[in-house]
XYZ file of C-alpha atoms in Angstrom:
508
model
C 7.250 -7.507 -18.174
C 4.611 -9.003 -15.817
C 6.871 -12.227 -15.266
C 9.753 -9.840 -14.055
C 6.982 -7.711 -12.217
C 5.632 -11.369 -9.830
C 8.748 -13.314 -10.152
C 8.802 -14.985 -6.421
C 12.388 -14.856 -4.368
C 12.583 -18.604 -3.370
C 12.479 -19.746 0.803
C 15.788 -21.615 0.260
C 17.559 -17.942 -1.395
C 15.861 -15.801 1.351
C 17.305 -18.193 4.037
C 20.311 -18.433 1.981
C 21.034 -14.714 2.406
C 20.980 -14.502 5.507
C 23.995 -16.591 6.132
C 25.938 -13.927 4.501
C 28.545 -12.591 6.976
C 28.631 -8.707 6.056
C 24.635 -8.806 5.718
C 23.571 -11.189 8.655
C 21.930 -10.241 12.080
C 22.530 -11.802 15.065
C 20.822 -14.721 17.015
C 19.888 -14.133 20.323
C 15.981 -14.005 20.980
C 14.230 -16.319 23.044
C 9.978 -17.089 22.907
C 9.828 -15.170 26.079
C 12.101 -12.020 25.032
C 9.555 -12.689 21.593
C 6.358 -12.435 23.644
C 7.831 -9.599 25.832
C 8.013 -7.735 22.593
C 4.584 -8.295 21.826
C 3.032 -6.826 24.940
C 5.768 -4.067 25.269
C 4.462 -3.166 21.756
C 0.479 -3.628 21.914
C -0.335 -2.470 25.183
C 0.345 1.100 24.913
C -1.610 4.497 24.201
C -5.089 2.097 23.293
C -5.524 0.634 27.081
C -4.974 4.169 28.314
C -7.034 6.016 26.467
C -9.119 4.327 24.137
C -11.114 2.404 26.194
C -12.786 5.731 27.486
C -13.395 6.595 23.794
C -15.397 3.957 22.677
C -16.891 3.134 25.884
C -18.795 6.877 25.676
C -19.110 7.296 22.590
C -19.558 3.892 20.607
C -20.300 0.710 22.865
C -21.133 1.463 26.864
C -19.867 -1.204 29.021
C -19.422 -3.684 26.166
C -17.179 -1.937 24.875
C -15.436 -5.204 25.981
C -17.033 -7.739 23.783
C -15.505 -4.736 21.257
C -11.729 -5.266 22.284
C -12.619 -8.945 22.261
C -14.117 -8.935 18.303
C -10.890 -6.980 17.564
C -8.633 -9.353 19.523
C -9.763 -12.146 17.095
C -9.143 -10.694 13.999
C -5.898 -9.792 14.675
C -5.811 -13.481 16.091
C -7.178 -14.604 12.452
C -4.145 -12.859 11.154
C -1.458 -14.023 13.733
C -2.479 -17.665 12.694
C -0.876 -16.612 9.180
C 1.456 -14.633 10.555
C 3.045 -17.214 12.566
C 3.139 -20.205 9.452
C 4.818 -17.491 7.325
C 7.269 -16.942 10.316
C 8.319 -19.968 11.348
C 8.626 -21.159 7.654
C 10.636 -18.435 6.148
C 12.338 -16.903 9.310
C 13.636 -13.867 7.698
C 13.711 -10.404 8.649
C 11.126 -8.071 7.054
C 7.520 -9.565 7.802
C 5.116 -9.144 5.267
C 7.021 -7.850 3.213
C 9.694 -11.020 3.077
C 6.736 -13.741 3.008
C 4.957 -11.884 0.121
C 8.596 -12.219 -1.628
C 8.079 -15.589 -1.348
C 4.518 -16.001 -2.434
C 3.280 -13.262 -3.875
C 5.845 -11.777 -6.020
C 8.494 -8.613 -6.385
C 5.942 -6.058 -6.727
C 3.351 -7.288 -4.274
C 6.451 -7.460 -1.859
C 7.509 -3.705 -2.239
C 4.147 -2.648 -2.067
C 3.636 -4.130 1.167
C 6.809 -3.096 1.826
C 7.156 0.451 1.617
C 3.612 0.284 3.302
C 5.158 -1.136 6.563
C 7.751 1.171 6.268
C 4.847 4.390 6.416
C 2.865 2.148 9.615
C 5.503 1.614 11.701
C 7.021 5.542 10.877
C 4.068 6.966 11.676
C 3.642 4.482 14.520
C 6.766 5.780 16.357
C 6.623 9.116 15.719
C 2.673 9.272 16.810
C 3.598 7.346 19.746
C 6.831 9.848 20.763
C 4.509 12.592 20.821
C 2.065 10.684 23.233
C 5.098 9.584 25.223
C 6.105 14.007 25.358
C 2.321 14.958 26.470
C 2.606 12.115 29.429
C 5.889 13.492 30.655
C 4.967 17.360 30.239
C 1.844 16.292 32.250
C 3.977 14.602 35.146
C 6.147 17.396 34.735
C 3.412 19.958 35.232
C 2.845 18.289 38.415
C 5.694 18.544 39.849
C 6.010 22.462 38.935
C 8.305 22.556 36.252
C 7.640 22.987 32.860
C 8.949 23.484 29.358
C 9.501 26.696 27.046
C 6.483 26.893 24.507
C 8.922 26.178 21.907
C 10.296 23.172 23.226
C 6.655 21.631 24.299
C 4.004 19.587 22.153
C 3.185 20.657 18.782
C -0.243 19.569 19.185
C -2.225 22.540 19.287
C 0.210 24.610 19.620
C 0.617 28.128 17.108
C 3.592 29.233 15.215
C 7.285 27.840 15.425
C 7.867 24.542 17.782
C 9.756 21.633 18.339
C 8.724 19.099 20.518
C 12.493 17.960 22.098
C 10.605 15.219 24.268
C 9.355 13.380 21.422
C 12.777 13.828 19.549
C 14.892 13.096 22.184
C 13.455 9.883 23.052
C 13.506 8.570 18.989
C 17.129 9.028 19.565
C 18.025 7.703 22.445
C 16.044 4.612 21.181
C 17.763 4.284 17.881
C 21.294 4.271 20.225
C 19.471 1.860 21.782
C 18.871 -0.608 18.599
C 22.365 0.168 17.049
C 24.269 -1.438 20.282
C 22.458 -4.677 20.198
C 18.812 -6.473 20.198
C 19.522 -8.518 23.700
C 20.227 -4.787 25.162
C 16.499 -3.583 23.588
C 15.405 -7.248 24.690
C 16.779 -6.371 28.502
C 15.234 -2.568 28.895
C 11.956 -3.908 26.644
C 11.267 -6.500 29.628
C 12.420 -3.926 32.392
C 9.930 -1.352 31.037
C 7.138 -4.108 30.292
C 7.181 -4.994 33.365
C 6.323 -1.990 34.946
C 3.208 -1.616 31.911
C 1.731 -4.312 32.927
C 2.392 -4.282 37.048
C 0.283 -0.984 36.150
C -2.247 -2.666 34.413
C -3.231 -5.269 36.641
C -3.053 -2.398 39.646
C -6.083 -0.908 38.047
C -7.679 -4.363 37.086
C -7.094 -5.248 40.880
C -7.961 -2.232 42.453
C -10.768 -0.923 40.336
C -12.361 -4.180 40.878
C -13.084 -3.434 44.704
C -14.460 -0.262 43.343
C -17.222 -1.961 41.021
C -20.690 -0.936 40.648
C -23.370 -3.412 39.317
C -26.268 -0.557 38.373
C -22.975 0.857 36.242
C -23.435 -2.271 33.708
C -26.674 -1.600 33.331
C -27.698 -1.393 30.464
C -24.222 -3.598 29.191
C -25.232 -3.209 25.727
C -27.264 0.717 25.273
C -30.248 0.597 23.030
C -28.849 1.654 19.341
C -28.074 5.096 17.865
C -28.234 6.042 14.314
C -25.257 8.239 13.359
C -26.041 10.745 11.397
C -25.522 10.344 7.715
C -21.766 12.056 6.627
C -20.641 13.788 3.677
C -17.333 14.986 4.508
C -14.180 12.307 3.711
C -14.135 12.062 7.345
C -16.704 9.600 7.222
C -16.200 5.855 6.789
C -15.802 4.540 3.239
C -18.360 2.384 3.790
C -20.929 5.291 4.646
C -20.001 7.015 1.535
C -20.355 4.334 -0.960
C -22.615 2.332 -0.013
C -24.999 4.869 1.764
C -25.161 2.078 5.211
C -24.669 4.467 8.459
C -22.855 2.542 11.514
C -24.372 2.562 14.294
C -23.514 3.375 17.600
C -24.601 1.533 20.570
C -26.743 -1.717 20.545
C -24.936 -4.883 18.753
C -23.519 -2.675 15.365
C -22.267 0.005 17.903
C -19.711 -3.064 19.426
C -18.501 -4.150 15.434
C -17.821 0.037 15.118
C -16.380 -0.078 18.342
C -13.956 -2.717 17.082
C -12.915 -0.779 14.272
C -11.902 1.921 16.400
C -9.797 -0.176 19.552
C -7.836 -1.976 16.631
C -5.387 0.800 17.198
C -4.859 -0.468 20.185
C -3.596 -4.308 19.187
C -1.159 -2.642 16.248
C 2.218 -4.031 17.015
C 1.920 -8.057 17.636
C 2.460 -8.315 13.461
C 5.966 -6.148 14.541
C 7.164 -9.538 16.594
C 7.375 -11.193 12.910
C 10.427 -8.565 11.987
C 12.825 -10.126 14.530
C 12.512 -13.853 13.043
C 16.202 -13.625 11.696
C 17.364 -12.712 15.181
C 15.813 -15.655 16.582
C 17.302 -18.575 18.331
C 14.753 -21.038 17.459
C 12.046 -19.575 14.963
C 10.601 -22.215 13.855
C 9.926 -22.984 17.632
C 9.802 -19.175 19.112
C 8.115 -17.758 16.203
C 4.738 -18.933 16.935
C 4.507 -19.037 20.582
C 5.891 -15.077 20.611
C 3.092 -13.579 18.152
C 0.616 -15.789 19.562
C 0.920 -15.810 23.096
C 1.733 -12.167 23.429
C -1.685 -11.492 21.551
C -3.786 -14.041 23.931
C -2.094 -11.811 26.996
C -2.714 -8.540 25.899
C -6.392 -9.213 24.844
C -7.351 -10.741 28.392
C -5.863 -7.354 29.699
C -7.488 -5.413 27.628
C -11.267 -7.354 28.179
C -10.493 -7.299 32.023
C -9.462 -3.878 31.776
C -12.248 -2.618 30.050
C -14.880 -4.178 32.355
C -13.364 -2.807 35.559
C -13.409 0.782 34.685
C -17.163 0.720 32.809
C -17.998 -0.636 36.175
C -16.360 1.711 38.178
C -17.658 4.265 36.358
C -20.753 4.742 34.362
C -19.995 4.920 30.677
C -21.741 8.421 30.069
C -19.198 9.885 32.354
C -16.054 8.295 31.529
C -13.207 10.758 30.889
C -12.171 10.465 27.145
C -8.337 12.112 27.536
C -7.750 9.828 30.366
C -10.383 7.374 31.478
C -8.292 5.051 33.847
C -6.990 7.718 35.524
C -9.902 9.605 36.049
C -11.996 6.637 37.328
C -10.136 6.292 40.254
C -10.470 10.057 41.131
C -14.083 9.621 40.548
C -14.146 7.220 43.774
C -12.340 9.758 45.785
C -8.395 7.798 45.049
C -6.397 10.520 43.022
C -3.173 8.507 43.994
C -3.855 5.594 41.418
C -4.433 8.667 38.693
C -0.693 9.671 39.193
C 0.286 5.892 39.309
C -1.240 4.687 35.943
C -0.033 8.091 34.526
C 3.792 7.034 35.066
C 2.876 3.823 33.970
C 1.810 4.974 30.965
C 4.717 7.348 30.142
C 7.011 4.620 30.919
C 5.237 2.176 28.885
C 5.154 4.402 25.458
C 8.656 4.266 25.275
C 8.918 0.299 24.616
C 5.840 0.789 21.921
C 8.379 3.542 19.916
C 11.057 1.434 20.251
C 9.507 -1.945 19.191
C 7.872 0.035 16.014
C 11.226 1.554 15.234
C 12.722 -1.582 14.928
C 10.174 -3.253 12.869
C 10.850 -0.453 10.563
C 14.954 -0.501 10.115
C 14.196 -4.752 9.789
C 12.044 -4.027 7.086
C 14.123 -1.282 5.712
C 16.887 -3.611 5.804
C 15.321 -6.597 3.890
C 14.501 -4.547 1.577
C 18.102 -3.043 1.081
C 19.445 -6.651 0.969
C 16.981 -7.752 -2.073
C 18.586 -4.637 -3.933
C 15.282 -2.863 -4.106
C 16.222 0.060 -1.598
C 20.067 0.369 -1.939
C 22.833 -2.249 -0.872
C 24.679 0.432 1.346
C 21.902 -0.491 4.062
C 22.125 -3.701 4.202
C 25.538 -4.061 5.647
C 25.363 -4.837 9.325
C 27.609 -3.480 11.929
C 30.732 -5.148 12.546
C 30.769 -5.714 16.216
C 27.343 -5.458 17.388
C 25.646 -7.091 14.042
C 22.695 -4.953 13.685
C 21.208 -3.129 10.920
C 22.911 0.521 12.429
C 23.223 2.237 9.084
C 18.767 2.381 8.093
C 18.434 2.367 12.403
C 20.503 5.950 12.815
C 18.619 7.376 9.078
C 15.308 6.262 9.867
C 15.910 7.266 13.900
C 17.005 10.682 12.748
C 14.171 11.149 10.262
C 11.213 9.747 12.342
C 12.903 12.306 15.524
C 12.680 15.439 13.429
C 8.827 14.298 12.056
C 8.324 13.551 15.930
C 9.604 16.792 16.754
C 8.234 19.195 13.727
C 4.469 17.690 13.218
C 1.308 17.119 15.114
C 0.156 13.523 13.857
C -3.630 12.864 15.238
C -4.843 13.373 11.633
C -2.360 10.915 10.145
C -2.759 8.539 12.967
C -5.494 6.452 11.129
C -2.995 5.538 8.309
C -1.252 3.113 10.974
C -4.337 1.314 11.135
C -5.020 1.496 7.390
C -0.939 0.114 6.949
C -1.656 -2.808 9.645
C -4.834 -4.557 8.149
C -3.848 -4.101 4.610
C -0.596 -6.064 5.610
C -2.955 -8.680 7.340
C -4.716 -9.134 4.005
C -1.476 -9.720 1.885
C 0.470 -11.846 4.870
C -3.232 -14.304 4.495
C -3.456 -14.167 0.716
C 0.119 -15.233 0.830
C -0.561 -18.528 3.299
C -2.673 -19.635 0.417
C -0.598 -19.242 -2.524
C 2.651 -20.333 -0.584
C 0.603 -23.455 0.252
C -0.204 -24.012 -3.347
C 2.894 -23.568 -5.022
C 5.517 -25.240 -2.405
C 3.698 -28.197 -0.309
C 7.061 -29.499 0.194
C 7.812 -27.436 1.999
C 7.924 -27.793 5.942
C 6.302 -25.645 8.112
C 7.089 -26.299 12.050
C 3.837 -24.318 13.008
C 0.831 -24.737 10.216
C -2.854 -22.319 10.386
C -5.660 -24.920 11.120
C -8.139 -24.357 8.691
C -7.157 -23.611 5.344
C -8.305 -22.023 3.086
C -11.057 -21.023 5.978
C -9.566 -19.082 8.543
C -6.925 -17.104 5.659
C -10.243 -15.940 4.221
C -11.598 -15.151 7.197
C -8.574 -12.811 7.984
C -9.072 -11.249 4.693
C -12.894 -10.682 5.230
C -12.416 -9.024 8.590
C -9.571 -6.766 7.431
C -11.427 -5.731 4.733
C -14.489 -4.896 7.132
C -12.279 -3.076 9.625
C -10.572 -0.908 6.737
C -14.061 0.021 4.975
C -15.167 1.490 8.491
C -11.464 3.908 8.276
C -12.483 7.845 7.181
C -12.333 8.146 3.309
C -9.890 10.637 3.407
C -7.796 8.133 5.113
C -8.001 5.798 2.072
C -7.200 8.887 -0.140
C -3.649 9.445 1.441
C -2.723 5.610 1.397
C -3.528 5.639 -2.157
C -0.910 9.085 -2.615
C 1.830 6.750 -0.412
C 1.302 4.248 -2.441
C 1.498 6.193 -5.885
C 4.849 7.529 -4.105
C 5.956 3.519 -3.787
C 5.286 2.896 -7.383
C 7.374 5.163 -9.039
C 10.317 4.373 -6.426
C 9.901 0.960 -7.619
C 9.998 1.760 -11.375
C 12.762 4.551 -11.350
C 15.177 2.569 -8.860
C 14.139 -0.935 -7.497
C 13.222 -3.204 -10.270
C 16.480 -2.072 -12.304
C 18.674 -2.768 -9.022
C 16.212 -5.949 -8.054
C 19.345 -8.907 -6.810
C 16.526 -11.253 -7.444
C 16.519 -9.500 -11.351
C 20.094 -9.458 -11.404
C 20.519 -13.264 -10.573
C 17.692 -14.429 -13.385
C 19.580 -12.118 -15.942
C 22.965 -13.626 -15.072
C 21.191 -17.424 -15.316
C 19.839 -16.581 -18.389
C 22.969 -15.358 -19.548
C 24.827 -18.321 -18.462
C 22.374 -20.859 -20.258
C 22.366 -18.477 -23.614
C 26.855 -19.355 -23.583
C 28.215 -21.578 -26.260
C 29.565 -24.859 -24.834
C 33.420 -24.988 -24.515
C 35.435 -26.315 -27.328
C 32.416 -26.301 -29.601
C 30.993 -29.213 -27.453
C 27.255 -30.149 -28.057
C 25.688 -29.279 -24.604
């Protein structure tokens, strides 16, 4: 049972499959429509908001050297990511490279883990996107019927038809074509980031030196927790994080890793590439090396615009520039940041249906999915389910509690995706790999160290509903996807065929 349990789906097969006409996607992504999808997707809610958070309440004014230390372990894992990608260029991500390395069940584990991330992801994100607009909206003097308006907070029956709305339009959006998403992702990302380097341009006239001072506060003890709120590392090994002083930056970083979830999504779209082996690497890479300079820059203009014990924690770029008397900026980065959300849901919705998809074509969710559309060639059947789904979640459920399973989703898929570099490297050598991580074994066991650090400093309780999702994923697996496994089905049929008398009683 164990051999049926890790049997591998071979490079040359995955490829293979993807030739299919009724099950393959369509070509048409360049490295800079790649990287655009990597900042659309990263820069998001964590620029505009979480840099307030951490600033106050975790690091001061380095809360840059924090955003840095995050940027490079997700830059440990984007040096896996992007062998994997340009070696098997497949849809699905993780889950398709631990097919190859890893095995069946390690691959729909990670699997229907991306699938929770990037759900959660979108519909977390939607609801963002709904408070931005009701804000601008408030402005403006109009405003929406209780019942219609965010659920966060909010008491008795609701439906928020902001966040729903805009899952839908999106998954119209991703059924008509991925050079249409590619054309509004690069229209709306450029607006993002005209925003962001407003406030890194303006704020910087706006400085403060005596506002840096101290850059790294003296340390705090947090005190100790008993409630699963606080992090698994607190409860079993009895070690309280710090905040403030050179620990307070490392639990900083644990905290703006929210904010780089979404580079790993750029991996999903490898089948839909022009060039992978080429594109692959320079998307997930360079999109990372942009966002984290905006981020850093970003980080140190507003901590010196403002001091850190009075940054705003809802809205902290905003609310620096009314701080120094310019409450035009605060309505500026505000639109920017409404617009900007809606390329984040989009990008994590369609890391989901590619996922989804993969998954249907290996047999392991079912094979109705995996057909593509005949004109536009894109996954439309798991797009509209998943669209309609994720809208009504969007629309019925306040998600700040659940949020924290995104991150939880993200670093354990770094873990398997650099485990997997190692194995793959072991058992095919021959094969070629047009981008290669330096360093091996050292920097794939660095990613895996670092993950593991980030995820120990996530709230117990956090850990306790990953491990229900993934009890969920286990019996799926067992009651429906090993029996209907193609990759089962096709060493069954071999094994038949080899078990067959020779014809005419010939010795074989």
């Amino acid at each position: 049972m164990s051999s049926t349990l890790f049997r591998t789906k071979k490079v040359e097969q995955s490829i293979l499959d993807t030739e299919e006409p009724e099950h393959a996607l369509k070509k048409s992504l360049s490295a800079l429509d790649l990287t655009v999808f990597g900042v659309g997707v990263i820069i998001g809610t964590g620029i505009f908001v979480l840099t307030g958070t951490v600033a106050k309440n975790n690091a001061g004014p380095s809360v840059a050297l924090a955003f840095a230390a995050a940027g490079v372990v997700c830059a440990l894992a984007a040096l896996c990511y992007a062998e994997f990608a340009s070696t098997v260029p497949v849809a699905g991500s993780a889950y398709t490279f631990s097919y190859a390395s890893l095995g069946e069940l390690p691959a729909w584990i990670i699997g229907w883990d991306l699938v929770l991330e990037f759900a959660l992801g979108t519909a977390v994100v939607a609801v963002g996107w709904s408070g931005y607009i009701q804000s601008l909206m408030d402005n403006a003097g109009w405003e929406l019927p209780a019942a219609l308006g965010s659920r966060e907070g909010a008491d008795g029956f609701g439906f928020d038809i902001l966040a729903a709305a805009l899952v839908l339009v999106l998954t119209a959006i991703l059924v008509l074509g991925m050079k249409l998403s590619a054309r509004i992702t690069s229209l709306v990302v450029a607006i993002k980031v005209t925003v962001v380097l407003v406030v890194i341009i303006a704020g910087a006239f706006f400085v403060k030196g005596e506002n840096y001072d101290p850059f790294i506060p003296k340390a705090q003890d947090v005190p100790p927790g008993e409630s699963l709120q606080a992090p698994l590392i607190q409860l079993i090994f009895g070690w309280a994080p710090s905040n403030f002083g050179v620990m307070g930056i490392f639990t900083a970083a644990s905290v703006v890793f929210f904010a780089f979830i979404g580079f790993d999504v750029v991996a999903t779209a490898a089948e839909e590439t022009r060039n992978p082996q080429r594109d692959m690497p320079r998307g997930i890479l360079g999109s990372l090396v942009i966002c984290t300079a905006l981020y850093v820059a970003v980080s140190i203009v507003v901590t010196g615009m403002q001091h850190y014990s009075e940054l705003s924690v809802d809205a902290p770029l905003a609310d620096a520039f009314k701080a120094t008397g310019h409450p035009w900026y605060a309505g500026f980065i505000s639109f920017g940041a409404a617009v900007g959300l809606t390329t984040v849901c989009m990008i994590l919705l369609l890391g989901q249906t590619r996922v989804f998809f993969a998954m249907s074509r290996d047999g392991l969710l079912p094979r109705f999915f995996s057909r593509v559309h005949p004109r536009f060639r894109t996954p439309h059947r798991p797009t509209i389910l998943l669209g309609v789904v994720i809208a009504i979640l969007a629309g019925f459920t306040p998600l700040n509690e659940l949020a924290a399973l995104v991150n939880i989703g993200t670093l354990f898929a770094f873990v398997v995706v650099a485990i997997g570099v190692l194995i793959l490297r072991r058992t095919r050598p021959d094969l070629h790999r047009a981008f290669r991580t330096p360093w091996v074994p050292f920097i794939p066991i660095l990613s895996v160290c670092a993950s593991l650090w980030l995820m120990l400093n996530l709230p117990a309780e956090t850990w306790i509903r990953f491990g229900i999702w993934m009890a969920a994923g286990f019996l799926v697996y067992f009651l429906y996807g090993r029996t209907h496994s193609l990759l089962g089905k096709r060493s069954e049929t071999s094994v038949d065929d080899a078990l067959k008398p020779p014809p005419n009683g010939e010795t074989p």
